[in-house]
Amino acid sequence: MLTPLSQRRYYFPMTTDIWIVTCVLLATIIAFVLDRFRLDVVAFISLMVLLLTGILTPTEATAGFSNSLVLMIAGLFVVGGAILESGVADLAGRWLGRLGGTSTIRLTVIVMLASALLSAFLSSTGTVAVMLPVVLSLCRRAKVSPSKLLIPLAFAASLGGMLTLIGTPPNMVVNQVLRDAGLDTFHFFSFAPAGILMLTLGIVFMCTIGTRLLPAQRTGSGNASQDQGFVSRPELIHSYGVDGQIREIRIPHGSTFAGRTLRDLRLRTVFHVNVIAVSTTGARGTVVRKCDPDTLLQPGDTLLIKSSNEEAIANLISEGKIELIASTAALPKEVYLAELIIPPRSEFVGRTVRDVDFFRIYGAMVLALQHRNKPVGTRTSDTPLVPGDTLLIAANASALKRLRKSRSNVLLVSEQEEQRESPLTPAARWVVVILVGMLIAMSAGIVANVTAVLAAATLMVIAGAFRGSNAYQSINWESIVMIASVMPLATALEKTGTLDLVVGEIVESPGLTSPSSLLLLLFAVTSLLSQAISNTATGVLIAPLALQLAERLGISPYPLLMGVALAASTAFSTPVASPINALVAGAGNYRFGDFLKVGVLLQLLILFATLAIVPLLFPFSP
């Protein structure tokens, strides 16, 4: 005769292995929260500790790197990269952005719908990277503060991940847990009913309560051009405090600079001035020459230089025996101004402008730097870059093309003048066809999800969506290694009995044996962890716990796992809760409290909605 559940008692000895796994888990979470080290490095070190202590066998430790979930996420990075590289995502974002009008409420609805739609099929970070320039342009045209729209943009990208199986990695994680347990998995659109409700609640909340809580720090200057995504040259120069710092000088005969290269002169390090352009006047008129360290200066050349140091300019004129033509000069039409933002996880974070050497990498000259929308007045080249910093750069047309494709390290958010070219590449139509085919195959269950994704990624490369090694570069290897390294940690929790210990304590706790209480607990823990660590890592750790609890209590695992997936997409309450929050924090000039007061309310709203709707869609009875 079975003992009633309420009278059962589970005893688990705290073995050495349990202590080791618990310490590794806590240390990993703390390191993730502190965010002082790369996530993949932290996860891999944790994996090595478990391997060296003998808790995991080599086969178990390396199982994550061959797991179908990891392969599918890598394939989705390639598919998403092809959508971005071909211009399809940019075109969709700009087309949807034109519907915005000038009403703040209407703009909020359009921005959130567009962001959620893209995020259902792209990564949330890629979605915000596409939509950020569009939203900033809409703000300028409508004279609306960016702070009113950028948090809704980020939140909608997270909510959009709730719409499909591939919307966000935690959805695929809970699906993999079901597959590994030999249970029926979620279908491609199983998340859609709950996701649509959460998105609707999010839009309604942001259009009513949320918009009142968001700061109105500044409005558009009204100087923006009518071309979407492009601003006027005076507006950019003024907003970065560069007015009066661009001068024009001439190299006369007899100058000590004549016949020498820019590398030889070391103008930036010796005289603290930046050369923006070099012009030569000849029989064919004035020609703006390529400006690089090997550019040879000749008598009669004119240089556009930027410096805020009057003494440095005086020394330059005196020692070089050069002429000052204009103390306030205009840039030639061949030189464009643009605005960049440093995204989270950029390789440039922590490095100075001088260390990065934007001119060597992109052919762009950094004119000014802003931190939290405040210009860095002096020592711009020696200031370490942090996520959210924005830079004003001068570049030619080819340099702008390179910058547009460098979404992982720098994000081009506004340009001084539009380049009249088609945003679509020749492979764009094939990208759309392959994407639609992948979605049909996954939603109809024609082939396994991982097969559909890997086939689509392969076809994207064959169709020419990428050039060279760009397909490899589109994969976020930090995320892949982190996920593959964290998955064996879940195995260690189960293998050592740590997971059973936690499950037993929860089952024995009064008030937590009801399914609704468990759903509440799992949602709260997952949502809380997602504010501090990767939502994927959170899903990997919590999903097996949800499955074990369901098995122990004899209830269906589907509502609990759906609750975990939804909760993992509620990283709203801090600017560091997710990369997309950090990405908009600088551009919107938000403070920590802005995310807190809006995000906590939205999280609570999603929590109550989950408790109400998930048991109806996925009953607790097995």
Tab-separated table of N, CA and C in Angstrom, residues 86-190:
chain	number	residue	atom	x	y	z
A	86	SER	N	21.186	39.808	-45.663
A	86	SER	CA	20.553	40.024	-46.961
A	86	SER	C	19.723	41.299	-47.021
A	87	GLY	N	19.521	41.947	-45.864
A	87	GLY	CA	18.725	43.170	-45.835
A	87	GLY	C	17.243	42.948	-45.631
A	88	VAL	N	16.806	41.683	-45.533
A	88	VAL	CA	15.382	41.388	-45.371
A	88	VAL	C	14.862	41.959	-44.060
A	89	ALA	N	15.612	41.785	-42.976
A	89	ALA	CA	15.174	42.286	-41.674
A	89	ALA	C	15.132	43.806	-41.663
A	90	ASP	N	16.147	44.457	-42.252
A	90	ASP	CA	16.158	45.919	-42.297
A	90	ASP	C	14.970	46.449	-43.082
A	91	LEU	N	14.674	45.816	-44.207
A	91	LEU	CA	13.558	46.262	-45.029
A	91	LEU	C	12.235	46.116	-44.274
A	92	ALA	N	12.083	44.982	-43.561
A	92	ALA	CA	10.861	44.769	-42.786
A	92	ALA	C	10.742	45.800	-41.677
A	93	GLY	N	11.856	46.079	-41.004
A	93	GLY	CA	11.819	47.062	-39.922
A	93	GLY	C	11.472	48.448	-40.415
A	94	ARG	N	12.065	48.868	-41.529
A	94	ARG	CA	11.792	50.211	-42.055
A	94	ARG	C	10.358	50.312	-42.582
A	95	TRP	N	9.883	49.241	-43.215
A	95	TRP	CA	8.521	49.265	-43.745
A	95	TRP	C	7.505	49.390	-42.614
A	96	LEU	N	7.707	48.619	-41.559
A	96	LEU	CA	6.793	48.708	-40.426
A	96	LEU	C	6.923	50.056	-39.717
A	97	GLY	N	8.162	50.604	-39.695
A	97	GLY	CA	8.369	51.886	-39.037
A	97	GLY	C	7.644	53.029	-39.697
A	98	ARG	N	7.410	52.945	-41.013
A	98	ARG	CA	6.735	54.036	-41.715
A	98	ARG	C	5.272	54.174	-41.307
A	99	LEU	N	4.724	53.158	-40.650
A	99	LEU	CA	3.320	53.210	-40.244
A	99	LEU	C	3.120	53.957	-38.935
A	100	GLY	N	4.190	54.447	-38.343
A	100	GLY	CA	4.137	54.965	-36.987
A	100	GLY	C	3.353	56.237	-36.773
A	101	GLY	N	3.397	57.174	-37.713
A	101	GLY	CA	2.734	58.449	-37.484
A	101	GLY	C	3.461	59.275	-36.448
A	102	THR	N	2.732	60.118	-35.730
A	102	THR	CA	3.350	61.003	-34.741
A	102	THR	C	2.789	60.813	-33.338
A	103	SER	N	1.750	59.998	-33.187
A	103	SER	CA	1.166	59.751	-31.872
A	103	SER	C	2.054	58.796	-31.072
A	104	THR	N	2.327	59.157	-29.820
A	104	THR	CA	3.168	58.304	-28.975
A	104	THR	C	2.540	56.938	-28.779
A	105	ILE	N	1.231	56.897	-28.555
A	105	ILE	CA	0.548	55.627	-28.343
A	105	ILE	C	0.617	54.774	-29.609
A	106	ARG	N	0.342	55.394	-30.754
A	106	ARG	CA	0.390	54.651	-32.013
A	106	ARG	C	1.809	54.160	-32.292
A	107	LEU	N	2.796	55.004	-32.009
A	107	LEU	CA	4.180	54.602	-32.207
A	107	LEU	C	4.541	53.418	-31.308
A	108	THR	N	4.067	53.463	-30.066
A	108	THR	CA	4.356	52.377	-29.136
A	108	THR	C	3.779	51.064	-29.646
A	109	VAL	N	2.542	51.095	-30.124
A	109	VAL	CA	1.894	49.882	-30.636
A	109	VAL	C	2.647	49.352	-31.846
A	110	ILE	N	2.977	50.230	-32.798
A	110	ILE	CA	3.664	49.806	-34.016
A	110	ILE	C	5.040	49.243	-33.695
A	111	VAL	N	5.792	49.937	-32.838
A	111	VAL	CA	7.139	49.496	-32.493
A	111	VAL	C	7.101	48.147	-31.794
A	112	MET	N	6.169	47.971	-30.857
A	112	MET	CA	6.118	46.711	-30.111
A	112	MET	C	5.656	45.558	-30.995
A	113	LEU	N	4.691	45.803	-31.855
A	113	LEU	CA	4.244	44.743	-32.763
A	113	LEU	C	5.361	44.342	-33.722
A	114	ALA	N	6.044	45.341	-34.283
A	114	ALA	CA	7.125	45.043	-35.217
A	114	ALA	C	8.257	44.293	-34.524
A	115	SER	N	8.619	44.745	-33.337
A	115	SER	CA	9.694	44.100	-32.588
A	115	SER	C	9.336	42.662	-32.223
A	116	ALA	N	8.105	42.446	-31.761
A	116	ALA	CA	7.681	41.096	-31.375
A	116	ALA	C	7.630	40.165	-32.576
A	117	LEU	N	7.159	40.680	-33.710
A	117	LEU	CA	7.068	39.852	-34.911
A	117	LEU	C	8.448	39.399	-35.374
A	118	LEU	N	9.404	40.315	-35.391
A	118	LEU	CA	10.762	39.939	-35.785
A	118	LEU	C	11.389	39.003	-34.764
A	119	SER	N	11.145	39.267	-33.481
A	119	SER	CA	11.750	38.470	-32.424
A	119	SER	C	11.215	37.039	-32.386
A	120	ALA	N	10.026	36.821	-32.958
A	120	ALA	CA	9.476	35.461	-33.000
A	120	ALA	C	10.312	34.547	-33.879
A	121	PHE	N	11.113	35.137	-34.785
A	121	PHE	CA	11.906	34.334	-35.719
A	121	PHE	C	13.389	34.668	-35.688
A	122	LEU	N	13.737	35.847	-35.130
A	122	LEU	CA	15.133	36.248	-34.975
A	122	LEU	C	15.485	36.252	-33.498
A	123	SER	N	16.768	36.341	-33.184
A	123	SER	CA	17.164	36.537	-31.794
A	123	SER	C	16.699	37.908	-31.336
A	124	SER	N	16.435	38.046	-30.044
A	124	SER	CA	15.967	39.332	-29.524
A	124	SER	C	17.026	40.416	-29.716
A	125	THR	N	18.302	40.048	-29.572
A	125	THR	CA	19.372	41.035	-29.774
A	125	THR	C	19.417	41.490	-31.228
A	126	GLY	N	19.300	40.534	-32.164
A	126	GLY	CA	19.269	40.900	-33.580
A	126	GLY	C	18.076	41.767	-33.911
A	127	THR	N	16.939	41.496	-33.284
A	127	THR	CA	15.739	42.298	-33.511
A	127	THR	C	15.959	43.736	-33.082
A	128	VAL	N	16.498	43.929	-31.880
A	128	VAL	CA	16.728	45.292	-31.390
A	128	VAL	C	17.797	45.987	-32.233
A	129	ALA	N	18.797	45.243	-32.690
A	129	ALA	CA	19.818	45.831	-33.560
A	129	ALA	C	19.212	46.359	-34.850
A	130	VAL	N	18.218	45.655	-35.383
A	130	VAL	CA	17.541	46.095	-36.602
A	130	VAL	C	16.618	47.278	-36.323
A	131	MET	N	15.875	47.196	-35.222
A	131	MET	CA	14.825	48.176	-34.959
A	131	MET	C	15.322	49.467	-34.314
A	132	LEU	N	16.470	49.424	-33.634
A	132	LEU	CA	16.935	50.614	-32.918
A	132	LEU	C	17.109	51.830	-33.820
A	133	PRO	N	17.802	51.719	-34.970
A	133	PRO	CA	17.897	52.898	-35.848
A	133	PRO	C	16.533	53.360	-36.348
A	134	VAL	N	15.632	52.424	-36.616
A	134	VAL	CA	14.291	52.777	-37.091
A	134	VAL	C	13.540	53.559	-36.026
A	135	VAL	N	13.602	53.087	-34.791
A	135	VAL	CA	12.879	53.748	-33.702
A	135	VAL	C	13.455	55.138	-33.433
A	136	LEU	N	14.771	55.275	-33.437
A	136	LEU	CA	15.370	56.590	-33.228
A	136	LEU	C	14.954	57.566	-34.323
A	137	SER	N	14.865	57.070	-35.554
A	137	SER	CA	14.406	57.916	-36.648
A	137	SER	C	12.954	58.334	-36.446
A	138	LEU	N	12.103	57.395	-36.035
A	138	LEU	CA	10.705	57.721	-35.767
A	138	LEU	C	10.594	58.777	-34.673
A	139	CYS	N	11.429	58.675	-33.664
A	139	CYS	CA	11.408	59.657	-32.576
A	139	CYS	C	11.770	61.046	-33.078
A	140	ARG	N	12.776	61.105	-33.952
A	140	ARG	CA	13.171	62.404	-34.480
A	140	ARG	C	12.073	63.016	-35.330
A	141	ARG	N	11.469	62.213	-36.175
A	141	ARG	CA	10.426	62.721	-37.073
A	141	ARG	C	9.187	63.138	-36.308
A	142	ALA	N	8.838	62.381	-35.267
A	142	ALA	CA	7.622	62.675	-34.498
A	142	ALA	C	7.903	63.596	-33.324
A	143	LYS	N	9.188	63.967	-33.108
A	143	LYS	CA	9.578	64.808	-31.974
A	143	LYS	C	9.121	64.176	-30.661
A	144	VAL	N	9.388	62.883	-30.533
A	144	VAL	CA	9.056	62.123	-29.332
A	144	VAL	C	10.363	61.702	-28.677
A	145	SER	N	10.425	61.747	-27.360
A	145	SER	CA	11.623	61.336	-26.651
A	145	SER	C	11.905	59.857	-26.899
A	146	PRO	N	13.149	59.487	-27.254
A	146	PRO	CA	13.488	58.066	-27.412
A	146	PRO	C	13.221	57.256	-26.152
A	147	SER	N	13.272	57.903	-24.996
A	147	SER	CA	13.041	57.185	-23.743
A	147	SER	C	11.607	56.680	-23.630
A	148	LYS	N	10.702	57.193	-24.459
A	148	LYS	CA	9.314	56.726	-24.448
A	148	LYS	C	9.121	55.463	-25.276
A	149	LEU	N	10.073	55.151	-26.145
A	149	LEU	CA	9.878	54.031	-27.075
A	149	LEU	C	10.910	52.921	-26.968
A	150	LEU	N	12.075	53.202	-26.390
A	150	LEU	CA	13.139	52.196	-26.428
A	150	LEU	C	12.919	51.077	-25.409
A	151	ILE	N	12.394	51.375	-24.231
A	151	ILE	CA	12.046	50.290	-23.303
A	151	ILE	C	10.912	49.445	-23.876
A	152	PRO	N	9.840	50.043	-24.431
A	152	PRO	CA	8.841	49.200	-25.109
A	152	PRO	C	9.447	48.332	-26.212
A	153	LEU	N	10.410	48.866	-26.955
A	153	LEU	CA	11.091	48.085	-27.991
A	153	LEU	C	11.766	46.857	-27.390
A	154	ALA	N	12.529	47.052	-26.320
A	154	ALA	CA	13.251	45.940	-25.694
A	154	ALA	C	12.289	44.922	-25.081
A	155	PHE	N	11.270	45.414	-24.377
A	155	PHE	CA	10.316	44.502	-23.747
A	155	PHE	C	9.555	43.683	-24.786
A	156	ALA	N	9.194	44.310	-25.899
A	156	ALA	CA	8.470	43.590	-26.951
A	156	ALA	C	9.347	42.521	-27.590
A	157	ALA	N	10.653	42.789	-27.700
A	157	ALA	CA	11.559	41.770	-28.241
A	157	ALA	C	11.588	40.545	-27.332
A	158	SER	N	11.527	40.764	-26.021
A	158	SER	CA	11.463	39.630	-25.090
A	158	SER	C	10.114	38.922	-25.184
A	159	LEU	N	9.033	39.694	-25.257
A	159	LEU	CA	7.695	39.097	-25.346
A	159	LEU	C	7.515	38.345	-26.657
A	160	GLY	N	8.136	38.824	-27.723
A	160	GLY	CA	8.043	38.139	-29.002
A	160	GLY	C	8.653	36.756	-28.971
A	161	GLY	N	9.612	36.549	-28.067
A	161	GLY	CA	10.204	35.227	-27.925
A	161	GLY	C	9.224	34.187	-27.413
A	162	MET	N	8.096	34.639	-26.858
A	162	MET	CA	7.078	33.719	-26.354
A	162	MET	C	6.168	33.187	-27.450
A	163	LEU	N	6.313	33.663	-28.671
A	163	LEU	CA	5.331	33.355	-29.712
A	163	LEU	C	5.585	32.040	-30.437
A	164	THR	N	6.842	31.641	-30.580
A	164	THR	CA	7.163	30.439	-31.357
A	164	THR	C	8.194	29.587	-30.628
A	165	LEU	N	8.359	28.378	-31.103
A	165	LEU	CA	9.338	27.467	-30.521
A	165	LEU	C	10.754	28.009	-30.635
A	166	ILE	N	11.055	28.698	-31.733
A	166	ILE	CA	12.412	29.200	-31.962
A	166	ILE	C	12.551	30.653	-31.544
A	167	GLY	N	11.543	31.208	-30.879
A	167	GLY	CA	11.585	32.621	-30.511
A	167	GLY	C	12.699	32.951	-29.536
A	168	THR	N	13.026	32.022	-28.654
A	168	THR	CA	14.076	32.248	-27.666
A	168	THR	C	14.614	30.892	-27.218
A	169	PRO	N	15.882	30.778	-26.871
A	169	PRO	CA	16.459	29.476	-26.493
A	169	PRO	C	15.734	28.760	-25.358
A	170	PRO	N	15.234	29.448	-24.312
A	170	PRO	CA	14.525	28.693	-23.254
A	170	PRO	C	13.346	27.874	-23.772
A	171	ASN	N	12.663	28.344	-24.810
A	171	ASN	CA	11.583	27.543	-25.392
A	171	ASN	C	12.117	26.226	-25.919
A	172	MET	N	13.250	26.274	-26.577
A	172	MET	CA	13.851	25.057	-27.115
A	172	MET	C	14.425	24.181	-26.009
A	173	VAL	N	14.856	24.814	-24.916
A	173	VAL	CA	15.391	24.062	-23.783
A	173	VAL	C	14.303	23.192	-23.162
A	174	VAL	N	13.126	23.789	-22.874
A	174	VAL	CA	12.053	23.006	-22.253
A	174	VAL	C	11.558	21.924	-23.214
A	175	ASN	N	11.606	22.211	-24.506
A	175	ASN	CA	11.215	21.201	-25.484
A	175	ASN	C	12.188	20.034	-25.488
A	176	GLN	N	13.473	20.344	-25.348
A	176	GLN	CA	14.494	19.302	-25.320
A	176	GLN	C	14.348	18.443	-24.065
A	177	VAL	N	13.974	19.044	-22.955
A	177	VAL	CA	13.769	18.291	-21.717
A	177	VAL	C	12.653	17.267	-21.906
A	178	LEU	N	11.589	17.673	-22.585
A	178	LEU	CA	10.494	16.740	-22.876
A	178	LEU	C	10.963	15.623	-23.795
A	179	ARG	N	11.746	15.972	-24.805
A	179	ARG	CA	12.224	14.955	-25.754
A	179	ARG	C	13.143	13.950	-25.050
A	180	ASP	N	14.034	14.450	-24.195
A	180	ASP	CA	14.953	13.564	-23.492
A	180	ASP	C	14.211	12.621	-22.540
A	181	ALA	N	13.045	13.078	-22.059
A	181	ALA	CA	12.254	12.240	-21.150
A	181	ALA	C	11.341	11.273	-21.899
A	182	GLY	N	11.384	11.307	-23.229
A	182	GLY	CA	10.557	10.413	-24.032
A	182	GLY	C	9.110	10.842	-24.111
A	183	LEU	N	8.822	12.111	-23.841
A	183	LEU	CA	7.454	12.626	-23.873
A	183	LEU	C	7.201	13.376	-25.168
A	184	ASP	N	5.922	13.576	-25.477
A	184	ASP	CA	5.571	14.387	-26.645
A	184	ASP	C	6.071	15.809	-26.432
A	185	THR	N	6.622	16.403	-27.473
A	185	THR	CA	7.185	17.744	-27.358
A	185	THR	C	6.154	18.798	-27.745
A	186	PHE	N	6.491	20.052	-27.437
A	186	PHE	CA	5.671	21.165	-27.893
A	186	PHE	C	5.799	21.288	-29.411
A	187	HIS	N	4.752	21.782	-30.049
A	187	HIS	CA	4.801	22.044	-31.481
A	187	HIS	C	5.320	23.466	-31.724
A	188	PHE	N	5.527	23.800	-32.980
A	188	PHE	CA	6.131	25.089	-33.329
A	188	PHE	C	5.317	26.259	-32.774
A	189	PHE	N	3.991	26.178	-32.876
A	189	PHE	CA	3.152	27.272	-32.416
A	189	PHE	C	2.427	26.959	-31.103
A	190	SER	N	2.915	25.975	-30.350
A	190	SER	CA	2.298	25.674	-29.054
A	190	SER	C	2.396	26.857	-28.099
